[in-house]
Amino acid sequence: MPRRITVLLPVVGLAGVALCGLLVFGLATVRVGVLAVIIGVVAAVVPVAIVVAAFLWIDRWEPEPAKLLLLTFLWGACVATLTALLVNDTAEAVGDLLLGSGQGSRISAIVSAPFIEEAVKIVPVLLILWRRADEFDGIVDAIVYGGFSAAGFAFTENIYYFGRAFAEQGFGDGMSSGVVAAFILRGVLSPFAHPLFTVIAAIGIGYAVRLRGKQAKLLVSVCAYLAAVLLHSLWNAAATLGGATTFLNVYFLIMVPMFIGVFLLVLWQRRREQRIIAAALPAMAEAGWIARSEVELLADLNERKKWRRLARKESGKEAARAVAEYQAGVTELAFLRRKAAKDAKASAKHDDLLKVVRASREHAVRLATARRSG
């Protein structure tokens, strides 16, 4: 490919993301001060670490490329946050002008923020689906990318909210105003709020991938996006317009059941992925692509982990990495076998991936043999 695509375009993209990040943190510093931003960063690390770990757990069967996950997180933390900040501030100013002072913040929180934030957070999912459609396997991939984008957005937003709480009330004590109260609300009770909204939209996109008609794909995706906007708007309205009782009712009667429902859907999809892989392994062993003794090892995540640990213990880190690459290649091959019979591009990629799987297995075996001989 031309170097303007392979080199220049990524550099320009990273520079743009970095610029957005600097602008966001610059604006936060101007509003609440340097010390408050530092306090906000420290407080925001804990919830984002929990959220990211959860989405990495979801992504265990077919891990997405680390660089794409990082870029998706940075998009949410920098580009999406800056876009939402500018649009929401404009909506607040217009609301104050048309409806009177103090009304603009409500318009921004209940109307502008849900529509704009859910739109900009879901962009990475659409871009990856557009550019790498052959590797987009459906709902789980959409959930992971949407979750990472929302996690980045929530991270930056939490920095500002925690910083503002410190600038206005200090650390506080317990449930009184301050960083402690803000952390309990945003870091303990609702760290998955933004990811939950975006994941709902992402589930619609992931499901739409399986549909054939363009109109059906568009309808499902738009409905899922509107559902995410509605839930986000309801959440903001409960926090903005309602009192403590209203907020707790929305939290326990709507948000918690929605979270449980999405969690159960994730478990079902992960088991579905396992079934697809387990069903494909015997035929792959019959064709001589994998060893028959490896079928049970590759069909279970715990067995895969033990295999990598054993390879590391007996043959070193490089051998463990080779085994991990082999396991990932087998997983990708199992998913791709479903598409190869209907899609010429998938069939061509199937052959290329098969070569990679064989090469990675030979490399792992060679490293293990060399360590034993040594």
mmCIF file of C-alpha atoms in Angstrom:
data_model
loop_
_atom_site.group_PDB
_atom_site.id
_atom_site.type_symbol
_atom_site.label_atom_id
_atom_site.label_comp_id
_atom_site.label_asym_id
_atom_site.label_seq_id
_atom_site.Cartn_x
_atom_site.Cartn_y
_atom_site.Cartn_z
ATOM 1 C CA MET A 1 0.000 0.000 0.000
ATOM 2 C CA PRO A 2 1.169 3.610 -0.528
ATOM 3 C CA ARG A 3 3.253 5.021 2.311
ATOM 4 C CA ARG A 4 0.833 7.926 2.645
ATOM 5 C CA ILE A 5 -1.667 5.327 3.894
ATOM 6 C CA THR A 6 0.629 3.035 5.876
ATOM 7 C CA VAL A 7 2.724 5.794 7.500
ATOM 8 C CA LEU A 8 1.348 9.298 6.976
ATOM 9 C CA LEU A 9 -2.296 8.552 7.762
ATOM 10 C CA PRO A 10 -1.592 6.788 11.114
ATOM 11 C CA VAL A 11 0.815 9.569 12.136
ATOM 12 C CA VAL A 12 -1.744 12.265 11.321
ATOM 13 C CA GLY A 13 -4.425 10.307 13.170
ATOM 14 C CA LEU A 14 -2.307 9.871 16.295
ATOM 15 C CA ALA A 15 -1.328 13.533 16.197
ATOM 16 C CA GLY A 16 -4.998 14.499 16.007
ATOM 17 C CA VAL A 17 -5.877 12.251 18.959
ATOM 18 C CA ALA A 18 -2.973 13.672 20.981
ATOM 19 C CA LEU A 19 -4.083 17.235 20.174
ATOM 20 C CA CYS A 20 -7.629 16.460 21.310
ATOM 21 C CA GLY A 21 -6.260 14.982 24.529
ATOM 22 C CA LEU A 22 -4.151 18.045 25.234
ATOM 23 C CA LEU A 23 -7.117 20.338 24.586
ATOM 24 C CA VAL A 24 -9.374 18.322 26.905
ATOM 25 C CA PHE A 25 -6.891 18.309 29.763
ATOM 26 C CA GLY A 26 -6.048 21.945 29.105
ATOM 27 C CA LEU A 27 -9.711 22.918 29.411
ATOM 28 C CA ALA A 28 -10.086 20.831 32.559
ATOM 29 C CA THR A 29 -7.024 22.499 34.093
ATOM 30 C CA VAL A 30 -8.358 25.964 33.302
ATOM 31 C CA ARG A 31 -11.711 25.163 34.897
ATOM 32 C CA VAL A 32 -10.657 23.361 38.095
ATOM 33 C CA GLY A 33 -6.876 23.816 38.445
ATOM 34 C CA VAL A 34 -3.797 21.628 38.123
ATOM 35 C CA LEU A 35 -4.002 19.983 41.576
ATOM 36 C CA ALA A 36 -7.678 19.141 41.088
ATOM 37 C CA VAL A 37 -6.909 17.494 37.729
ATOM 38 C CA ILE A 38 -4.137 15.420 39.343
ATOM 39 C CA ILE A 39 -6.542 14.306 42.088
ATOM 40 C CA GLY A 40 -9.096 13.508 39.396
ATOM 41 C CA VAL A 41 -6.627 11.369 37.437
ATOM 42 C CA VAL A 42 -5.692 9.354 40.533
ATOM 43 C CA ALA A 43 -9.339 8.776 41.468
ATOM 44 C CA ALA A 44 -10.354 7.913 37.875
ATOM 45 C CA VAL A 45 -7.710 5.190 37.450
ATOM 46 C CA VAL A 46 -9.473 2.684 39.728
ATOM 47 C CA PRO A 47 -12.871 2.493 37.971
ATOM 48 C CA VAL A 48 -11.341 2.526 34.482
ATOM 49 C CA ALA A 49 -9.006 -0.339 35.415
ATOM 50 C CA ILE A 50 -11.992 -2.417 36.574
ATOM 51 C CA VAL A 51 -13.981 -1.648 33.426
ATOM 52 C CA VAL A 52 -11.092 -2.391 31.041
ATOM 53 C CA ALA A 53 -10.334 -5.652 32.867
ATOM 54 C CA ALA A 54 -13.977 -6.684 32.457
ATOM 55 C CA PHE A 55 -13.920 -6.113 28.687
ATOM 56 C CA LEU A 56 -10.598 -7.950 28.365
ATOM 57 C CA TRP A 57 -12.260 -10.885 30.111
ATOM 58 C CA ILE A 58 -15.089 -10.757 27.574
ATOM 59 C CA ASP A 59 -12.490 -10.732 24.782
ATOM 60 C CA ARG A 60 -10.606 -13.853 25.906
ATOM 61 C CA TRP A 61 -11.731 -16.321 23.223
ATOM 62 C CA GLU A 62 -10.746 -14.248 20.217
ATOM 63 C CA PRO A 63 -8.569 -11.375 21.478
ATOM 64 C CA GLU A 64 -8.787 -8.252 19.352
ATOM 65 C CA PRO A 65 -5.523 -6.552 18.293
ATOM 66 C CA ALA A 66 -4.067 -4.602 21.198
ATOM 67 C CA LYS A 67 -3.299 -1.581 19.024
ATOM 68 C CA LEU A 68 -6.942 -1.316 17.906
ATOM 69 C CA LEU A 69 -8.176 -1.551 21.488
ATOM 70 C CA LEU A 70 -5.719 1.156 22.541
ATOM 71 C CA LEU A 71 -6.727 3.433 19.675
ATOM 72 C CA THR A 72 -10.391 2.863 20.498
ATOM 73 C CA PHE A 73 -9.767 3.798 24.140
ATOM 74 C CA LEU A 74 -7.856 6.921 23.096
ATOM 75 C CA TRP A 75 -10.671 7.908 20.744
ATOM 76 C CA GLY A 76 -13.138 7.768 23.611
ATOM 77 C CA ALA A 77 -10.801 9.536 26.042
ATOM 78 C CA CYS A 78 -9.732 12.332 23.694
ATOM 79 C CA VAL A 79 -11.683 12.804 20.454
ATOM 80 C CA ALA A 80 -15.134 11.764 21.687
ATOM 81 C CA THR A 81 -14.734 13.713 24.929
ATOM 82 C CA LEU A 82 -13.634 16.908 23.208
ATOM 83 C CA THR A 83 -16.429 16.667 20.631
ATOM 84 C CA ALA A 84 -19.056 16.107 23.304
ATOM 85 C CA LEU A 85 -17.633 18.920 25.442
ATOM 86 C CA LEU A 86 -17.821 21.470 22.645
ATOM 87 C CA VAL A 87 -21.305 20.462 21.503
ATOM 88 C CA ASN A 88 -22.735 20.218 25.021
ATOM 89 C CA ASP A 89 -21.281 23.593 26.041
ATOM 90 C CA THR A 90 -22.837 25.123 22.939
ATOM 91 C CA ALA A 91 -26.189 23.494 23.723
ATOM 92 C CA GLU A 92 -26.012 24.804 27.287
ATOM 93 C CA ALA A 93 -25.296 28.353 26.093
ATOM 94 C CA VAL A 94 -28.170 28.234 23.589
ATOM 95 C CA GLY A 95 -30.489 26.821 26.254
ATOM 96 C CA ASP A 96 -29.613 29.603 28.672
ATOM 97 C CA LEU A 97 -30.216 32.159 25.929
ATOM 98 C CA LEU A 98 -33.608 30.797 24.886
ATOM 99 C CA LEU A 99 -35.019 29.459 28.159
ATOM 100 C CA GLY A 100 -33.294 31.521 30.796
ATOM 101 C CA SER A 101 -30.224 31.199 32.940
ATOM 102 C CA GLY A 102 -29.764 27.769 34.516
ATOM 103 C CA GLN A 103 -31.996 25.937 32.043
ATOM 104 C CA GLY A 104 -29.241 25.297 29.519
ATOM 105 C CA SER A 105 -27.453 22.779 31.738
ATOM 106 C CA ARG A 106 -30.617 20.689 31.935
ATOM 107 C CA ILE A 107 -31.097 20.776 28.164
ATOM 108 C CA SER A 108 -27.476 19.803 27.695
ATOM 109 C CA ALA A 109 -27.639 16.904 30.182
ATOM 110 C CA ILE A 110 -30.976 15.426 29.092
ATOM 111 C CA VAL A 111 -31.044 16.113 25.337
ATOM 112 C CA SER A 112 -27.680 17.102 23.897
ATOM 113 C CA ALA A 113 -25.366 14.857 25.913
ATOM 114 C CA PRO A 114 -27.152 11.529 25.260
ATOM 115 C CA PHE A 115 -27.480 12.079 21.500
ATOM 116 C CA ILE A 116 -23.972 13.437 20.923
ATOM 117 C CA GLU A 117 -22.031 11.281 23.354
ATOM 118 C CA GLU A 118 -23.558 7.992 22.208
ATOM 119 C CA ALA A 119 -22.940 8.983 18.588
ATOM 120 C CA VAL A 120 -19.251 9.825 19.027
ATOM 121 C CA LYS A 121 -18.550 6.853 21.316
ATOM 122 C CA ILE A 122 -19.883 4.342 18.783
ATOM 123 C CA VAL A 123 -17.759 5.700 15.905
ATOM 124 C CA PRO A 124 -14.803 3.276 16.452
ATOM 125 C CA VAL A 125 -17.155 0.295 16.180
ATOM 126 C CA LEU A 126 -18.431 1.549 12.824
ATOM 127 C CA LEU A 127 -14.917 2.338 11.559
ATOM 128 C CA ILE A 128 -13.576 -1.095 12.472
ATOM 129 C CA LEU A 129 -16.618 -2.761 10.922
ATOM 130 C CA TRP A 130 -16.042 -0.727 7.751
ATOM 131 C CA ARG A 131 -12.284 -1.251 7.476
ATOM 132 C CA ARG A 132 -11.989 -4.786 8.910
ATOM 133 C CA ALA A 133 -15.346 -6.360 8.224
ATOM 134 C CA ASP A 134 -13.764 -9.769 7.561
ATOM 135 C CA GLU A 135 -12.543 -9.937 11.167
ATOM 136 C CA PHE A 136 -15.709 -8.545 12.741
ATOM 137 C CA ASP A 137 -17.451 -11.637 14.072
ATOM 138 C CA GLY A 138 -20.513 -10.030 15.552
ATOM 139 C CA ILE A 139 -21.850 -9.073 18.944
ATOM 140 C CA VAL A 140 -18.836 -9.841 21.148
ATOM 141 C CA ASP A 141 -16.449 -7.825 18.960
ATOM 142 C CA ALA A 142 -18.906 -4.904 18.927
ATOM 143 C CA ILE A 143 -19.293 -5.059 22.708
ATOM 144 C CA VAL A 144 -15.527 -5.040 23.275
ATOM 145 C CA TYR A 145 -14.789 -2.096 20.972
ATOM 146 C CA GLY A 146 -17.820 -0.135 22.161
ATOM 147 C CA GLY A 147 -16.867 -0.828 25.768
ATOM 148 C CA PHE A 148 -13.295 0.359 25.290
ATOM 149 C CA SER A 149 -14.451 3.574 23.634
ATOM 150 C CA ALA A 150 -16.911 4.240 26.464
ATOM 151 C CA ALA A 151 -14.276 3.372 29.079
ATOM 152 C CA GLY A 152 -11.956 6.005 27.621
ATOM 153 C CA PHE A 153 -14.775 8.545 27.590
ATOM 154 C CA ALA A 154 -15.752 7.783 31.191
ATOM 155 C CA PHE A 155 -12.100 7.990 32.284
ATOM 156 C CA THR A 156 -11.701 11.553 31.028
ATOM 157 C CA GLU A 157 -15.151 12.583 32.236
ATOM 158 C CA ASN A 158 -14.415 11.192 35.702
ATOM 159 C CA ILE A 159 -11.174 13.163 35.853
ATOM 160 C CA TYR A 160 -13.174 16.357 35.371
ATOM 161 C CA TYR A 161 -15.973 15.450 37.794
ATOM 162 C CA PHE A 162 -13.591 14.254 40.508
ATOM 163 C CA GLY A 163 -11.397 17.318 39.946
ATOM 164 C CA ARG A 164 -14.369 19.680 40.134
ATOM 165 C CA ALA A 165 -15.577 17.993 43.326
ATOM 166 C CA PHE A 166 -12.148 18.504 44.878
ATOM 167 C CA ALA A 167 -11.938 22.130 43.736
ATOM 168 C CA GLU A 168 -15.374 22.939 45.185
ATOM 169 C CA GLN A 169 -15.621 20.757 48.305
ATOM 170 C CA GLY A 170 -12.241 19.108 48.866
ATOM 171 C CA PHE A 171 -12.209 15.417 49.769
ATOM 172 C CA GLY A 172 -15.393 15.584 51.849
ATOM 173 C CA ASP A 173 -16.357 12.812 54.227
ATOM 174 C CA GLY A 174 -18.528 9.835 53.462
ATOM 175 C CA MET A 175 -21.591 10.782 51.425
ATOM 176 C CA SER A 176 -21.141 14.558 51.781
ATOM 177 C CA SER A 177 -20.067 16.608 48.784
ATOM 178 C CA GLY A 178 -16.465 16.125 47.723
ATOM 179 C CA VAL A 179 -14.168 13.660 45.979
ATOM 180 C CA VAL A 180 -15.167 10.768 48.267
ATOM 181 C CA ALA A 181 -18.881 11.196 47.512
ATOM 182 C CA ALA A 182 -18.211 11.617 43.782
ATOM 183 C CA PHE A 183 -16.038 8.488 43.795
ATOM 184 C CA ILE A 184 -18.724 6.448 45.564
ATOM 185 C CA LEU A 185 -21.336 7.605 43.043
ATOM 186 C CA ARG A 186 -19.300 7.329 39.838
ATOM 187 C CA GLY A 187 -16.529 4.880 40.705
ATOM 188 C CA VAL A 188 -18.378 2.399 42.940
ATOM 189 C CA LEU A 189 -22.104 2.574 42.112
ATOM 190 C CA SER A 190 -21.933 3.336 38.396
ATOM 191 C CA PRO A 191 -18.504 2.660 36.821
ATOM 192 C CA PHE A 192 -20.264 0.789 33.994
ATOM 193 C CA ALA A 193 -22.832 3.520 33.221
ATOM 194 C CA HIS A 194 -21.203 4.899 30.062
ATOM 195 C CA PRO A 195 -20.054 1.453 28.875
ATOM 196 C CA LEU A 196 -23.584 0.112 29.393
ATOM 197 C CA PHE A 197 -25.149 2.822 27.206
ATOM 198 C CA THR A 198 -22.602 2.328 24.419
ATOM 199 C CA VAL A 199 -22.697 -1.464 24.623
ATOM 200 C CA ILE A 200 -26.452 -1.383 23.974
ATOM 201 C CA ALA A 201 -25.822 0.519 20.732
ATOM 202 C CA ALA A 202 -22.910 -1.805 19.908
ATOM 203 C CA ILE A 203 -25.056 -4.917 20.403
ATOM 204 C CA GLY A 204 -27.411 -3.617 17.725
ATOM 205 C CA ILE A 205 -24.513 -3.142 15.301
ATOM 206 C CA GLY A 206 -23.092 -6.566 16.118
ATOM 207 C CA TYR A 207 -26.468 -8.203 15.532
ATOM 208 C CA ALA A 208 -26.987 -6.230 12.313
ATOM 209 C CA VAL A 209 -23.796 -7.782 10.896
ATOM 210 C CA ARG A 210 -25.619 -11.116 10.696
ATOM 211 C CA LEU A 211 -28.557 -9.666 8.765
ATOM 212 C CA ARG A 212 -28.616 -9.555 4.971
ATOM 213 C CA GLY A 213 -30.764 -6.629 3.872
ATOM 214 C CA LYS A 214 -29.292 -3.123 4.135
ATOM 215 C CA GLN A 215 -32.568 -1.706 5.397
ATOM 216 C CA ALA A 216 -32.757 -4.318 8.160
ATOM 217 C CA LYS A 217 -29.144 -3.598 9.156
ATOM 218 C CA LEU A 218 -29.811 0.141 9.309
ATOM 219 C CA LEU A 219 -33.094 -0.238 11.205
ATOM 220 C CA VAL A 220 -31.615 -2.483 13.904
ATOM 221 C CA SER A 221 -28.549 -0.254 14.326
ATOM 222 C CA VAL A 222 -30.601 2.950 14.604
ATOM 223 C CA CYS A 223 -33.059 1.391 17.068
ATOM 224 C CA ALA A 224 -30.195 0.195 19.265
ATOM 225 C CA TYR A 225 -28.614 3.654 19.166
ATOM 226 C CA LEU A 226 -31.904 5.302 20.139
ATOM 227 C CA ALA A 227 -32.306 2.808 22.997
ATOM 228 C CA ALA A 228 -28.848 3.785 24.272
ATOM 229 C CA VAL A 229 -29.750 7.477 23.976
ATOM 230 C CA LEU A 230 -33.035 6.954 25.831
ATOM 231 C CA LEU A 231 -31.352 5.087 28.699
ATOM 232 C CA HIS A 232 -28.601 7.711 28.906
ATOM 233 C CA SER A 233 -31.185 10.522 28.914
ATOM 234 C CA LEU A 234 -33.201 8.806 31.652
ATOM 235 C CA TRP A 235 -30.059 8.386 33.762
ATOM 236 C CA ASN A 236 -29.111 12.046 33.392
ATOM 237 C CA ALA A 237 -32.668 13.201 34.064
ATOM 238 C CA ALA A 238 -32.819 11.199 37.278
ATOM 239 C CA ALA A 239 -29.568 12.797 38.439
ATOM 240 C CA THR A 240 -30.499 16.317 37.245
ATOM 241 C CA LEU A 241 -34.222 16.710 37.856
ATOM 242 C CA GLY A 242 -35.085 14.095 40.442
ATOM 243 C CA GLY A 243 -34.108 13.799 44.065
ATOM 244 C CA ALA A 244 -32.299 10.967 45.807
ATOM 245 C CA THR A 245 -35.395 8.729 45.758
ATOM 246 C CA THR A 246 -35.916 9.163 42.014
ATOM 247 C CA PHE A 247 -32.251 8.473 41.303
ATOM 248 C CA LEU A 248 -32.222 5.302 43.430
ATOM 249 C CA ASN A 249 -35.433 4.070 41.788
ATOM 250 C CA VAL A 250 -33.936 4.510 38.311
ATOM 251 C CA TYR A 251 -30.696 2.919 39.472
ATOM 252 C CA PHE A 252 -32.200 -0.222 41.039
ATOM 253 C CA LEU A 253 -35.304 -0.677 38.887
ATOM 254 C CA ILE A 254 -33.827 0.122 35.464
ATOM 255 C CA MET A 255 -30.030 0.383 35.414
ATOM 256 C CA VAL A 256 -29.241 -2.703 37.497
ATOM 257 C CA PRO A 257 -31.658 -4.998 35.570
ATOM 258 C CA MET A 258 -30.284 -3.656 32.263
ATOM 259 C CA PHE A 259 -26.737 -4.353 33.425
ATOM 260 C CA ILE A 260 -27.659 -7.880 34.504
ATOM 261 C CA GLY A 261 -29.393 -8.485 31.173
ATOM 262 C CA VAL A 262 -26.362 -7.332 29.177
ATOM 263 C CA PHE A 263 -24.082 -9.428 31.390
ATOM 264 C CA LEU A 264 -26.179 -12.543 30.747
ATOM 265 C CA LEU A 265 -26.114 -11.797 27.015
ATOM 266 C CA VAL A 266 -22.315 -11.564 27.171
ATOM 267 C CA LEU A 267 -22.097 -14.935 28.946
ATOM 268 C CA TRP A 268 -24.352 -16.495 26.321
ATOM 269 C CA GLN A 269 -22.271 -15.072 23.475
ATOM 270 C CA ARG A 270 -19.013 -16.280 25.055
ATOM 271 C CA ARG A 271 -20.452 -19.787 25.358
ATOM 272 C CA ARG A 272 -21.595 -19.545 21.761
ATOM 273 C CA GLU A 273 -18.034 -18.723 20.727
ATOM 274 C CA GLN A 274 -16.781 -21.711 22.696
ATOM 275 C CA ARG A 275 -19.303 -23.995 20.997
ATOM 276 C CA ILE A 276 -18.275 -22.753 17.550
ATOM 277 C CA ILE A 277 -14.607 -23.429 18.292
ATOM 278 C CA ALA A 278 -15.239 -26.815 19.933
ATOM 279 C CA ALA A 279 -17.377 -27.911 16.980
ATOM 280 C CA ALA A 280 -14.678 -26.965 14.449
ATOM 281 C CA LEU A 281 -11.717 -28.604 16.210
ATOM 282 C CA PRO A 282 -12.412 -32.303 15.375
ATOM 283 C CA ALA A 283 -12.586 -31.549 11.641
ATOM 284 C CA MET A 284 -9.366 -29.512 11.891
ATOM 285 C CA ALA A 285 -7.685 -32.444 13.622
ATOM 286 C CA GLU A 286 -9.038 -34.829 10.964
ATOM 287 C CA ALA A 287 -7.499 -32.612 8.273
ATOM 288 C CA GLY A 288 -4.156 -32.705 10.065
ATOM 289 C CA TRP A 289 -4.094 -28.960 10.860
ATOM 290 C CA ILE A 290 -3.895 -29.581 14.604
ATOM 291 C CA ALA A 291 -2.906 -32.622 16.656
ATOM 292 C CA ARG A 292 -5.729 -34.803 17.962
ATOM 293 C CA SER A 293 -4.305 -34.516 21.467
ATOM 294 C CA GLU A 294 -4.782 -30.733 21.264
ATOM 295 C CA VAL A 295 -8.550 -30.789 20.668
ATOM 296 C CA GLU A 296 -9.484 -30.811 24.371
ATOM 297 C CA LEU A 297 -6.726 -28.324 25.210
ATOM 298 C CA LEU A 298 -7.958 -25.826 22.598
ATOM 299 C CA ALA A 299 -11.650 -26.214 23.518
ATOM 300 C CA ASP A 300 -11.266 -24.822 27.057
ATOM 301 C CA LEU A 301 -9.861 -21.453 28.171
ATOM 302 C CA ASN A 302 -8.431 -22.869 31.410
ATOM 303 C CA GLU A 303 -6.666 -25.644 29.517
ATOM 304 C CA ARG A 304 -5.232 -23.079 27.102
ATOM 305 C CA LYS A 305 -3.897 -21.053 30.018
ATOM 306 C CA LYS A 306 -2.297 -24.138 31.612
ATOM 307 C CA TRP A 307 -0.714 -24.975 28.255
ATOM 308 C CA ARG A 308 0.874 -21.520 27.995
ATOM 309 C CA ARG A 309 2.111 -21.704 31.579
ATOM 310 C CA LEU A 310 3.644 -25.119 30.968
ATOM 311 C CA ALA A 311 5.316 -23.855 27.785
ATOM 312 C CA ARG A 312 6.734 -20.868 29.680
ATOM 313 C CA LYS A 313 7.988 -23.082 32.518
ATOM 314 C CA GLU A 314 9.587 -25.719 30.324
ATOM 315 C CA SER A 315 10.652 -23.748 27.225
ATOM 316 C CA GLY A 316 10.708 -20.045 28.089
ATOM 317 C CA LYS A 317 8.722 -16.907 27.315
ATOM 318 C CA GLU A 318 9.202 -17.087 23.548
ATOM 319 C CA ALA A 319 7.708 -20.575 23.456
ATOM 320 C CA ALA A 320 4.735 -19.397 25.515
ATOM 321 C CA ARG A 321 4.177 -16.540 23.062
ATOM 322 C CA ALA A 322 4.370 -18.992 20.154
ATOM 323 C CA VAL A 323 1.744 -21.203 21.819
ATOM 324 C CA ALA A 324 -0.477 -18.150 22.412
ATOM 325 C CA GLU A 325 -0.164 -17.170 18.737
ATOM 326 C CA TYR A 326 -1.007 -20.718 17.728
ATOM 327 C CA GLN A 327 -4.091 -20.789 19.971
ATOM 328 C CA ALA A 328 -5.273 -17.411 18.639
ATOM 329 C CA GLY A 329 -4.734 -18.580 15.066
ATOM 330 C CA VAL A 330 -6.751 -21.744 15.644
ATOM 331 C CA THR A 331 -9.597 -19.674 17.103
ATOM 332 C CA GLU A 332 -9.593 -17.313 14.146
ATOM 333 C CA LEU A 333 -9.484 -20.265 11.762
ATOM 334 C CA ALA A 334 -12.475 -21.885 13.475
ATOM 335 C CA PHE A 335 -14.560 -18.730 13.032
ATOM 336 C CA LEU A 336 -13.365 -18.212 9.485
ATOM 337 C CA ARG A 337 -14.345 -21.739 8.420
ATOM 338 C CA ARG A 338 -18.003 -20.718 8.760
ATOM 339 C CA LYS A 339 -17.564 -17.944 6.203
ATOM 340 C CA ALA A 340 -15.201 -19.639 3.763
ATOM 341 C CA ALA A 341 -17.888 -21.719 2.029
ATOM 342 C CA LYS A 342 -19.954 -18.619 1.114
ATOM 343 C CA ASP A 343 -17.382 -15.850 0.790
ATOM 344 C CA ALA A 344 -14.506 -15.946 -1.728
ATOM 345 C CA LYS A 345 -12.499 -13.394 0.263
ATOM 346 C CA ALA A 346 -12.950 -15.415 3.439
ATOM 347 C CA SER A 347 -11.853 -18.537 1.562
ATOM 348 C CA ALA A 348 -8.621 -16.849 0.419
ATOM 349 C CA LYS A 349 -7.941 -15.577 3.922
ATOM 350 C CA HIS A 350 -8.683 -19.048 5.271
ATOM 351 C CA ASP A 351 -5.796 -20.465 3.270
ATOM 352 C CA ASP A 352 -3.430 -17.706 4.392
ATOM 353 C CA LEU A 353 -4.439 -18.115 8.022
ATOM 354 C CA LEU A 354 -3.934 -21.856 7.810
ATOM 355 C CA LYS A 355 -0.323 -21.239 6.791
ATOM 356 C CA VAL A 356 0.109 -18.938 9.789
ATOM 357 C CA VAL A 357 -1.357 -21.543 12.156
ATOM 358 C CA ARG A 358 0.957 -24.241 10.844
ATOM 359 C CA ALA A 359 3.971 -21.931 11.024
ATOM 360 C CA SER A 360 3.209 -20.849 14.613
ATOM 361 C CA ARG A 361 2.767 -24.470 15.704
ATOM 362 C CA GLU A 362 6.033 -25.501 14.060
ATOM 363 C CA HIS A 363 7.748 -22.570 15.773
ATOM 364 C CA ALA A 364 6.391 -23.572 19.201
ATOM 365 C CA VAL A 365 7.394 -27.212 18.694
ATOM 366 C CA ARG A 366 10.866 -26.165 17.506
ATOM 367 C CA LEU A 367 11.415 -23.996 20.578
ATOM 368 C CA ALA A 368 10.252 -26.777 22.915
ATOM 369 C CA THR A 369 12.502 -29.324 21.180
ATOM 370 C CA ALA A 370 15.483 -26.983 21.290
ATOM 371 C CA ARG A 371 15.053 -26.356 25.044
ATOM 372 C CA ARG A 372 14.844 -30.108 25.762
ATOM 373 C CA SER A 373 17.907 -30.802 23.607
ATOM 374 C CA GLY A 374 19.819 -27.999 25.369
#
